[in-house]
Short mmCIF file of C-alpha atoms and ligand atoms in Angstrom, two decimals:
data_model
loop_
_atom_site.label_atom_id
_atom_site.label_comp_id
_atom_site.label_asym_id
_atom_site.label_seq_id
_atom_site.Cartn_x
_atom_site.Cartn_y
_atom_site.Cartn_z
CA MET G 1 145.09 84.70 103.87
CA PHE G 2 144.57 85.45 107.57
CA VAL G 3 141.37 85.48 109.59
CA SER G 4 141.48 89.28 109.90
CA GLU G 5 141.27 91.39 106.77
CA ASN G 6 143.69 94.07 108.00
CA LEU G 7 146.80 91.88 108.05
CA THR G 8 149.34 91.60 105.23
CA VAL G 9 152.91 90.42 104.76
CA ASN G 10 155.74 92.74 103.63
CA ASN G 11 158.81 92.00 101.55
CA LYS G 12 160.76 90.96 104.66
CA ASN G 13 158.11 88.30 105.17
CA HIS G 14 156.96 90.12 108.32
CA LEU G 15 153.36 90.42 109.41
CA VAL G 16 151.96 93.94 108.90
CA ILE G 17 149.03 95.61 110.68
CA GLY G 18 147.84 99.12 109.81
CA LYS G 19 150.97 99.60 107.65
CA ASN G 20 153.16 98.80 110.68
CA ASP G 21 155.70 95.97 110.65
CA THR G 22 154.77 93.87 113.70
CA VAL G 23 158.39 92.79 114.28
CA GLU G 24 159.33 96.47 114.59
CA LEU G 25 156.38 97.08 116.91
CA ALA G 26 157.55 94.23 119.15
CA LYS G 27 161.07 95.70 119.20
CA GLU G 28 159.94 99.23 119.91
CA PHE G 29 157.25 98.56 122.52
CA GLY G 30 158.28 95.15 123.92
CA THR G 31 156.19 92.01 124.30
CA PRO G 32 153.63 90.84 125.16
CA LEU G 33 151.92 93.65 123.35
CA TYR G 34 148.31 94.25 122.38
CA VAL G 35 148.03 96.02 119.03
CA LEU G 36 144.78 97.62 117.90
CA ASP G 37 144.14 98.75 114.36
CA GLU G 38 142.25 102.02 114.72
CA ASP G 39 141.27 102.17 111.07
CA LEU G 40 139.54 98.79 111.27
CA ILE G 41 137.71 99.76 114.47
CA ARG G 42 136.43 102.87 112.71
CA LYS G 43 135.50 100.86 109.63
CA ASN G 44 133.52 98.36 111.71
CA CYS G 45 131.70 101.19 113.52
CA ARG G 46 130.70 102.61 110.14
CA ILE G 47 129.46 99.28 108.79
CA TYR G 48 127.03 99.06 111.71
CA LYS G 49 126.09 102.71 111.58
CA ASP G 50 125.46 102.67 107.82
CA ALA G 51 123.37 99.50 108.06
CA MET G 52 121.26 101.00 110.86
CA ASP G 53 120.72 104.14 108.79
CA LYS G 54 119.87 102.09 105.73
CA TYR G 55 117.42 99.66 107.31
CA TYR G 56 115.82 101.90 109.96
CA GLY G 57 115.98 105.20 108.10
CA GLY G 58 118.30 106.74 110.69
CA LYS G 59 115.94 105.84 113.56
CA GLY G 60 118.50 103.81 115.44
CA LEU G 61 121.74 104.01 117.36
CA VAL G 62 124.66 101.60 117.57
CA LEU G 63 126.07 101.22 121.06
CA TYR G 64 129.56 99.83 121.35
CA ALA G 65 129.65 97.24 124.16
CA ASN G 66 132.54 98.53 126.22
CA LYS G 67 133.12 95.24 128.01
CA ALA G 68 134.83 93.96 124.87
CA PHE G 69 137.61 96.53 125.29
CA CYS G 70 137.18 99.57 127.52
CA SER G 71 139.69 102.40 127.70
CA LEU G 72 139.77 106.18 127.35
CA TYR G 73 141.11 105.67 123.85
CA THR G 74 138.36 103.33 122.61
CA CYS G 75 135.71 105.58 124.17
CA ARG G 76 137.16 108.49 122.20
CA ILE G 77 137.22 106.58 118.93
CA VAL G 78 133.65 105.29 119.13
CA ASN G 79 132.45 108.72 120.21
CA GLU G 80 134.13 110.27 117.18
CA GLU G 81 132.32 107.69 115.05
CA GLY G 82 128.99 108.82 116.49
CA LEU G 83 128.17 105.61 118.37
CA GLY G 84 126.84 105.35 121.89
CA VAL G 85 128.22 102.98 124.53
CA ASP G 86 126.93 100.26 126.76
CA VAL G 87 128.65 100.25 130.14
CA VAL G 88 128.29 97.48 132.65
CA SER G 89 129.94 98.71 135.85
CA GLY G 90 130.92 101.82 137.73
CA GLY G 91 134.43 101.40 136.33
CA GLU G 92 133.30 101.35 132.72
CA LEU G 93 131.01 104.29 133.38
CA TYR G 94 133.85 106.19 135.05
CA THR G 95 136.01 105.57 131.98
CA ALA G 96 133.29 106.97 129.70
CA VAL G 97 132.83 109.99 131.98
CA LYS G 98 136.59 110.66 131.99
CA ALA G 99 136.72 110.29 128.20
CA GLY G 100 134.10 113.04 127.94
CA PHE G 101 131.56 110.68 126.40
CA PRO G 102 128.14 112.36 125.97
CA MET G 103 126.04 110.86 128.76
CA ASP G 104 122.84 110.86 126.72
CA ARG G 105 124.46 108.15 124.58
CA VAL G 106 125.45 105.99 127.55
CA TYR G 107 123.37 102.93 128.48
CA PHE G 108 124.09 101.37 131.86
CA HIS G 109 123.71 97.59 132.20
CA GLY G 110 124.44 95.01 134.88
CA ASN G 111 122.54 92.35 136.80
CA ASN G 112 123.53 93.63 140.22
CA LYS G 113 124.29 97.33 140.13
CA THR G 114 125.29 98.47 143.59
CA ASP G 115 123.65 101.42 145.31
CA ASP G 116 126.86 103.39 144.75
CA GLU G 117 126.85 102.59 141.05
CA ILE G 118 123.21 103.65 140.74
CA GLU G 119 123.93 106.92 142.51
CA PHE G 120 127.01 107.51 140.39
CA ALA G 121 125.00 106.90 137.20
CA VAL G 122 122.11 109.17 138.19
CA GLU G 123 124.51 111.87 139.40
CA ASN G 124 126.31 111.83 136.04
CA GLY G 125 123.09 112.00 134.04
CA VAL G 126 123.44 108.63 132.29
CA GLY G 127 120.90 108.63 129.46
CA ASN G 128 119.36 105.23 130.07
CA ILE G 129 119.69 102.64 132.79
CA ILE G 130 118.77 99.10 131.83
CA VAL G 131 116.98 97.73 134.87
CA ASP G 132 117.59 94.11 135.73
CA ASN G 133 115.40 93.50 138.78
CA ILE G 134 112.95 94.93 141.26
CA TYR G 135 115.52 96.01 143.88
CA GLU G 136 117.26 98.10 141.31
CA LEU G 137 114.02 99.61 140.10
CA GLU G 138 113.06 100.71 143.60
CA LYS G 139 116.52 102.09 144.31
CA LEU G 140 116.52 103.99 141.03
CA ASN G 141 113.12 105.49 141.63
CA GLU G 142 114.26 106.61 145.07
CA THR G 143 117.63 107.99 143.88
CA ALA G 144 116.09 109.89 140.96
CA GLY G 145 113.40 111.22 143.31
CA LYS G 146 116.00 112.56 145.74
CA ARG G 147 117.65 114.42 142.89
CA GLY G 148 114.35 115.65 141.53
CA ILE G 149 114.78 114.06 138.12
CA ILE G 150 112.96 111.51 136.02
CA GLN G 151 115.35 108.76 134.96
CA ASN G 152 114.92 107.05 131.59
CA ILE G 153 114.97 103.30 132.04
CA MET G 154 114.80 100.19 129.92
CA PHE G 155 114.22 96.61 131.01
CA ARG G 156 116.44 93.64 130.44
CA ILE G 157 114.11 90.92 129.15
CA LYS G 158 114.84 87.22 128.68
CA PRO G 159 113.03 86.49 125.45
CA GLY G 160 113.29 82.70 125.87
CA VAL G 161 115.38 82.26 122.74
CA ASP G 162 118.10 79.66 122.56
CA ALA G 163 121.27 80.98 120.91
CA HIS G 164 123.55 78.29 119.61
CA THR G 165 126.78 79.21 121.31
CA HIS G 166 128.95 78.29 124.32
CA SER G 167 126.73 77.81 127.40
CA PHE G 168 128.80 80.37 129.36
CA VAL G 169 127.79 83.13 126.95
CA GLN G 170 124.10 82.22 126.46
CA THR G 171 121.78 84.71 128.09
CA GLY G 172 118.39 84.64 126.39
CA GLN G 173 116.87 81.65 128.21
CA ILE G 174 114.81 81.69 131.42
CA ASP G 175 117.61 80.01 133.39
CA SER G 176 119.90 83.04 133.30
CA LYS G 177 120.95 85.50 135.98
CA PHE G 178 120.27 88.43 133.65
CA GLY G 179 116.96 90.24 133.51
CA VAL G 180 113.33 89.23 133.84
CA ALA G 181 111.54 86.48 131.94
CA LEU G 182 108.54 86.69 129.68
CA GLU G 183 107.18 83.18 130.12
CA ASN G 184 106.38 83.51 133.85
CA GLY G 185 104.96 87.02 133.61
CA GLU G 186 107.66 88.72 135.69
CA ALA G 187 108.70 91.02 132.84
CA PHE G 188 105.17 92.28 132.46
CA GLU G 189 104.73 92.71 136.21
CA ILE G 190 107.89 94.75 136.75
CA ILE G 191 107.08 97.07 133.85
CA GLU G 192 103.56 97.57 135.12
CA LYS G 193 105.04 98.56 138.49
CA ALA G 194 107.58 100.90 136.90
CA SER G 195 104.92 102.59 134.79
CA LYS G 196 103.28 103.78 138.02
CA MET G 197 106.47 105.09 139.63
CA PRO G 198 106.92 108.85 139.65
CA ASN G 199 110.66 109.19 139.10
CA VAL G 200 111.39 106.74 136.31
CA ARG G 201 110.18 106.70 132.72
CA VAL G 202 109.88 103.40 130.86
CA ASN G 203 111.72 104.28 127.66
CA GLY G 204 112.39 100.84 126.26
CA VAL G 205 112.95 97.14 126.47
CA HIS G 206 116.17 95.27 125.90
CA CYS G 207 117.35 91.75 125.18
CA HIS G 208 120.72 90.15 124.54
CA ILE G 209 120.62 86.48 123.67
CA GLY G 210 124.31 85.62 123.84
CA SER G 211 127.68 86.14 122.22
CA GLN G 212 129.67 84.76 119.26
CA ILE G 213 126.48 83.70 117.45
CA PHE G 214 126.58 82.82 113.76
CA ASP G 215 122.90 82.17 112.94
CA ILE G 216 120.55 84.93 111.89
CA GLU G 217 117.51 82.99 113.05
CA PRO G 218 117.81 83.46 116.86
CA PHE G 219 118.26 87.22 116.39
CA CYS G 220 115.12 87.33 114.24
CA LYS G 221 113.21 85.20 116.73
CA ALA G 222 114.26 87.47 119.62
CA ALA G 223 113.24 90.58 117.66
CA GLU G 224 109.83 89.08 116.94
CA VAL G 225 109.28 88.07 120.57
CA MET G 226 110.30 91.54 121.76
CA MET G 227 108.03 93.30 119.27
CA ASN G 228 105.13 91.12 120.37
CA PHE G 229 105.91 92.03 123.96
CA ILE G 230 105.82 95.71 122.99
CA GLY G 231 102.43 94.96 121.44
CA ASP G 232 101.23 93.30 124.66
CA LEU G 233 102.37 96.27 126.76
CA LYS G 234 100.36 98.57 124.54
CA ASP G 235 97.26 96.36 124.53
CA ARG G 236 97.24 95.56 128.23
CA LEU G 237 98.76 98.64 129.86
CA ASP G 238 98.25 101.24 127.17
CA LEU G 239 101.98 101.81 127.45
CA GLU G 240 103.86 102.89 124.35
CA ILE G 241 107.47 101.76 124.18
CA ASP G 242 109.82 104.14 122.35
CA CYS G 243 113.00 102.06 122.15
CA LEU G 244 113.91 98.48 121.43
CA ASN G 245 117.47 97.46 122.26
CA LEU G 246 118.41 94.18 120.59
CA GLY G 247 121.80 93.66 122.25
CA GLY G 248 124.96 92.35 120.64
CA GLY G 249 126.43 88.93 120.03
CA TYR G 250 127.41 88.85 116.36
CA GLY G 251 130.01 86.15 115.73
CA ILE G 252 133.45 86.81 114.26
CA MET G 253 136.10 84.71 112.57
CA TYR G 254 138.73 83.40 115.00
CA THR G 255 139.78 80.49 112.81
CA GLU G 256 138.93 79.23 109.36
CA ASN G 257 136.21 77.05 110.90
CA ASP G 258 134.17 80.15 111.74
CA ASP G 259 131.75 81.43 109.15
CA PRO G 260 130.29 84.77 110.22
CA VAL G 261 127.33 86.41 108.52
CA PRO G 262 128.03 89.97 107.27
CA TYR G 263 126.73 92.30 109.99
CA ASP G 264 124.54 94.34 107.69
CA GLU G 265 122.81 91.12 106.67
CA TYR G 266 121.79 90.45 110.28
CA ILE G 267 120.50 93.99 110.57
CA GLN G 268 118.56 93.74 107.32
CA HIS G 269 116.83 90.49 108.33
CA VAL G 270 116.07 91.67 111.83
CA SER G 271 114.70 94.99 110.52
CA GLU G 272 112.25 93.12 108.28
CA ILE G 273 110.89 91.22 111.28
CA VAL G 274 110.70 94.35 113.42
CA LYS G 275 108.75 96.25 110.75
CA LYS G 276 106.47 93.32 109.95
CA THR G 277 105.61 92.65 113.61
CA ALA G 278 105.08 96.37 114.30
CA GLY G 279 102.53 96.39 111.47
CA GLU G 280 100.79 93.23 112.66
CA ARG G 281 100.55 94.48 116.25
CA GLY G 282 99.60 98.03 115.37
CA VAL G 283 102.47 99.60 117.30
CA LYS G 284 104.77 102.37 116.11
CA LEU G 285 108.23 101.44 114.90
CA PRO G 286 110.51 101.79 117.93
CA PHE G 287 113.88 103.53 117.88
CA ILE G 288 116.30 100.61 117.52
CA LEU G 289 119.47 100.13 119.51
CA MET G 290 122.04 97.42 119.11
CA GLU G 291 125.16 96.63 121.11
CA PRO G 292 127.98 94.95 119.21
CA GLY G 293 131.22 94.61 121.13
CA ARG G 294 133.33 91.74 119.89
CA SER G 295 132.64 92.30 116.19
CA ILE G 296 133.84 95.91 116.38
CA VAL G 297 137.14 95.36 118.14
CA ALA G 298 138.13 91.68 118.02
CA PRO G 299 139.26 91.56 114.37
CA ALA G 300 141.14 94.83 114.86
CA GLY G 301 143.44 93.40 117.54
CA ILE G 302 146.43 91.11 117.65
CA THR G 303 148.76 90.17 120.49
CA LEU G 304 152.50 89.92 119.97
CA TYR G 305 154.60 87.58 122.08
CA THR G 306 158.21 86.47 122.13
CA VAL G 307 158.81 82.74 121.92
CA GLY G 308 160.78 81.34 124.85
CA GLY G 309 161.31 77.70 125.75
CA ILE G 310 160.34 74.97 123.31
CA LYS G 311 159.75 71.49 124.68
CA ASP G 312 159.43 68.65 122.23
CA ILE G 313 158.15 65.66 124.22
CA LYS G 314 158.58 62.89 121.68
CA ASN G 315 155.37 61.09 120.74
CA VAL G 316 153.45 63.24 123.21
CA ARG G 317 153.34 66.94 122.38
CA LYS G 318 155.51 69.88 121.42
CA TYR G 319 155.05 72.88 123.70
CA VAL G 320 156.07 76.34 122.57
CA SER G 321 155.98 78.79 125.48
CA VAL G 322 155.54 82.53 125.08
CA ASP G 323 156.06 85.47 127.43
CA GLY G 324 152.33 85.98 128.08
CA GLY G 325 149.34 83.65 128.35
CA MET G 326 146.17 83.39 130.40
CA GLY G 327 146.95 86.68 132.17
CA ASP G 328 146.50 88.62 128.93
CA ASN G 329 144.18 86.13 127.19
CA PRO G 330 142.10 83.93 129.51
CA ARG G 331 139.73 82.80 126.76
CA TYR G 332 141.20 79.33 126.27
CA ILE G 333 141.15 78.51 129.96
CA MET G 334 137.60 79.85 130.26
CA TYR G 335 135.94 78.66 127.06
CA GLU G 336 138.54 76.57 125.22
CA SER G 337 138.41 79.28 122.57
CA GLU G 338 140.34 78.80 119.38
CA TYR G 339 142.74 81.24 117.78
CA GLU G 340 145.02 81.50 114.79
CA ALA G 341 148.70 82.38 115.26
CA VAL G 342 151.36 83.60 112.85
CA ILE G 343 155.12 83.80 113.24
CA ALA G 344 155.38 87.54 112.72
CA ASN G 345 158.99 87.36 111.49
CA ASN G 346 158.24 84.52 109.06
CA ALA G 347 154.66 85.27 108.20
CA ASP G 348 153.90 83.20 105.14
CA ALA G 349 156.03 80.13 105.85
CA ALA G 350 154.36 76.77 105.25
CA ARG G 351 152.72 75.24 108.29
CA THR G 352 154.44 71.94 108.76
CA GLU G 353 154.17 70.90 112.39
CA LYS G 354 151.65 70.63 115.15
CA VAL G 355 152.51 72.51 118.35
CA THR G 356 150.74 73.69 121.46
CA ILE G 357 151.34 77.33 122.29
CA ALA G 358 151.48 77.74 126.04
CA GLY G 359 151.65 80.70 128.38
CA LYS G 360 154.00 81.31 131.29
CA CYS G 361 151.59 80.98 134.22
CA CYS G 362 151.79 78.23 136.80
CA GLU G 363 148.69 76.53 135.50
CA SER G 364 148.51 73.57 133.12
CA GLY G 365 145.46 75.03 131.43
CA ASP G 366 147.41 78.16 130.56
CA ILE G 367 147.30 77.50 126.85
CA LEU G 368 146.79 79.98 124.03
CA ILE G 369 146.32 77.47 121.22
CA ARG G 370 146.21 73.71 121.48
CA ASP G 371 147.42 71.71 118.47
CA ALA G 372 148.13 74.62 116.14
CA MET G 373 149.61 73.83 112.74
CA MET G 374 152.63 76.15 112.59
CA PRO G 375 155.83 76.61 110.60
CA GLU G 376 159.05 75.72 112.38
CA ILE G 377 159.27 77.97 115.45
CA ASN G 378 162.52 79.12 117.02
CA VAL G 379 163.35 80.69 120.37
CA GLY G 380 163.21 84.47 120.00
CA ASP G 381 160.60 84.48 117.21
CA THR G 382 157.79 87.00 117.48
CA LEU G 383 154.46 85.23 117.60
CA ALA G 384 151.22 87.01 116.72
CA VAL G 385 147.89 85.67 117.96
CA LEU G 386 145.11 87.08 115.79
CA ALA G 387 141.67 88.53 116.50
CA THR G 388 142.45 89.31 120.13
CA GLY G 389 140.93 92.80 120.18
CA ALA G 390 137.90 91.76 122.27
CA TYR G 391 137.72 90.15 125.70
CA ASN G 392 141.50 89.88 126.05
CA TYR G 393 142.72 93.20 127.46
CA SER G 394 139.33 93.68 129.14
CA MET G 395 139.56 90.27 130.85
CA ALA G 396 143.27 90.40 131.66
CA SER G 397 144.50 89.74 135.18
CA ASN G 398 147.68 89.96 137.21
CA TYR G 399 147.68 86.26 138.05
CA ASN G 400 151.17 85.24 139.17
CA ARG G 401 151.78 88.99 139.58
CA ILE G 402 152.56 89.35 135.91
CA PRO G 403 152.13 92.97 134.77
CA ARG G 404 149.52 93.53 132.05
CA PRO G 405 150.88 94.35 128.58
CA ALA G 406 150.76 97.76 126.93
CA VAL G 407 148.21 98.54 124.23
CA VAL G 408 149.45 100.22 121.08
CA ALA G 409 147.05 101.70 118.53
CA VAL G 410 148.16 101.75 114.91
CA SER G 411 146.77 103.76 112.05
CA ASP G 412 148.18 104.37 108.60
CA GLY G 413 151.79 103.60 109.47
CA LYS G 414 151.79 105.33 112.85
CA ALA G 415 151.77 103.66 116.25
CA LYS G 416 151.15 105.06 119.72
CA VAL G 417 150.75 103.69 123.20
CA VAL G 418 147.15 104.08 124.40
CA VAL G 419 147.48 102.00 127.56
CA LYS G 420 150.86 101.89 129.29
CA ARG G 421 152.52 98.62 130.20
CA GLU G 422 152.12 97.85 133.88
CA THR G 423 155.25 97.86 136.00
CA TYR G 424 156.19 95.88 139.09
CA GLU G 425 155.53 99.09 141.00
CA ASP G 426 151.92 98.99 139.68
CA ILE G 427 151.67 95.42 140.90
CA ILE G 428 152.30 96.38 144.54
CA ARG G 429 150.63 99.81 144.34
CA ASN G 430 147.75 98.95 146.64
CA ASP G 431 149.64 96.59 148.95
CA ILE G 432 150.07 97.54 152.58
CA MET G 433 152.72 95.73 154.59
N1 LLP I 501 125.10 93.69 125.29
C1 LLP I 501 125.03 92.98 126.43
C2 LLP I 501 123.94 93.23 127.35
C3 LLP I 501 126.00 92.01 126.70
O1 LLP I 501 125.91 91.31 127.82
C4 LLP I 501 127.06 91.79 125.78
C5 LLP I 501 128.09 90.79 126.05
C6 LLP I 501 127.09 92.57 124.61
C7 LLP I 501 126.09 93.50 124.40
C8 LLP I 501 128.18 92.44 123.59
O2 LLP I 501 128.22 91.18 123.01
P1 LLP I 501 129.25 90.90 121.79
O3 LLP I 501 128.75 91.70 120.60
O4 LLP I 501 130.58 91.36 122.23
O5 LLP I 501 129.18 89.44 121.59
N2 LLP I 501 133.79 87.10 127.71
C9 LLP I 501 133.06 86.39 126.67
C10 LLP I 501 131.96 87.22 126.09
C11 LLP I 501 130.99 87.72 127.12
C12 LLP I 501 129.93 88.59 126.54
C13 LLP I 501 129.16 89.25 127.61
N3 LLP I 501 128.14 90.13 127.14
C14 LLP I 501 134.05 85.94 125.61
O6 LLP I 501 135.25 86.20 125.74
O7 LLP I 501 133.67 85.29 124.64
#
């Protein structure tokens, strides 16, 4: 009935998540409110983990891409599920450190890691650092040398594969700020250099072709290109690569127009290509890593708002404004992303009118959903926007000095705050007059 499988309607006609009545959640914790369904996050982790075990015989690890939603709480949950994490900044790494995440399962990404971030990562014993460029490689070799250690590294490679998705989230092509390209030889060159450096060990290669991708084909193509590259490294440098990290990017259902492929199907198809190409090139089967972010947390999240002013501009548009907006969900203003919304206190009412759900920021583009078919909406209704678990909280801002919402985790009828609501005091915390 809804885009996310974890949502139902109770006998009061209220939307329910994780056996919690969302209208009650809004009353108890206030709005706007991010709600995360812990049971669904765990379930999604297991789907990936089981598929990796099934198709690679346990010789693989799923890394949760923290950028989708990073907090002490989510680090704890994915750790309990036996996943690793991909971190992409000192802040995400700090969160993992503070959550007690085992550092051997942390993979540090980023196209411009600062010297401080590199030192922080080496100091904390981060298992693998995914090197983006030559400056970073030299800095890493030097930092590891000073500490007398040998740092495991991987390389971010642009496989030259075109993923059919929004241009802002395409990363596999040569014209991208991430990583080193295959077609002009720079990937080969940097790895050759690294293989001669004393304080780093080339453990693997990595690619990530983009995000919110629905086709299997580009993932298979990327896997084939990467396996051939591993073959080339062996043939030309006599270098054996232990790990292949295939990134994330698996698409999810935001609206009924989205048609995602079951995640284990992607993994099955990709594993066939990996095994076939390994055989053809005479290289050993690498340890496989993958980095789903969105598909683990997005479907598990919803955002609850309270409906405020309604403006019916005859023959033009009907605006329904809510008490949040681009500050807690900037995805419409950035990518014109689409979402589904439900009136939480009238959850299965017929959808009879077209409205535009707007936020409260001083910005005309501050829209949550343009032209949504909705039931009649009244001031004071609780509105739920679905599938907001990824890239909402993690991309939230204080634009217009609006405090960020709280995050509540629900599981089996229980709800608890896992990120506190910001206060006005938080807003001025770092100000100096
Ligand atoms: N690994 C790497 C190296 C990545 O850059 C990303 C996402 C992922 C894994 C996880 O991809 P996922 O499975 O979540 O698609 N803010 C955008 C998405 C940006 C994705 C950036 N990288 C959005 O809201 O759609």
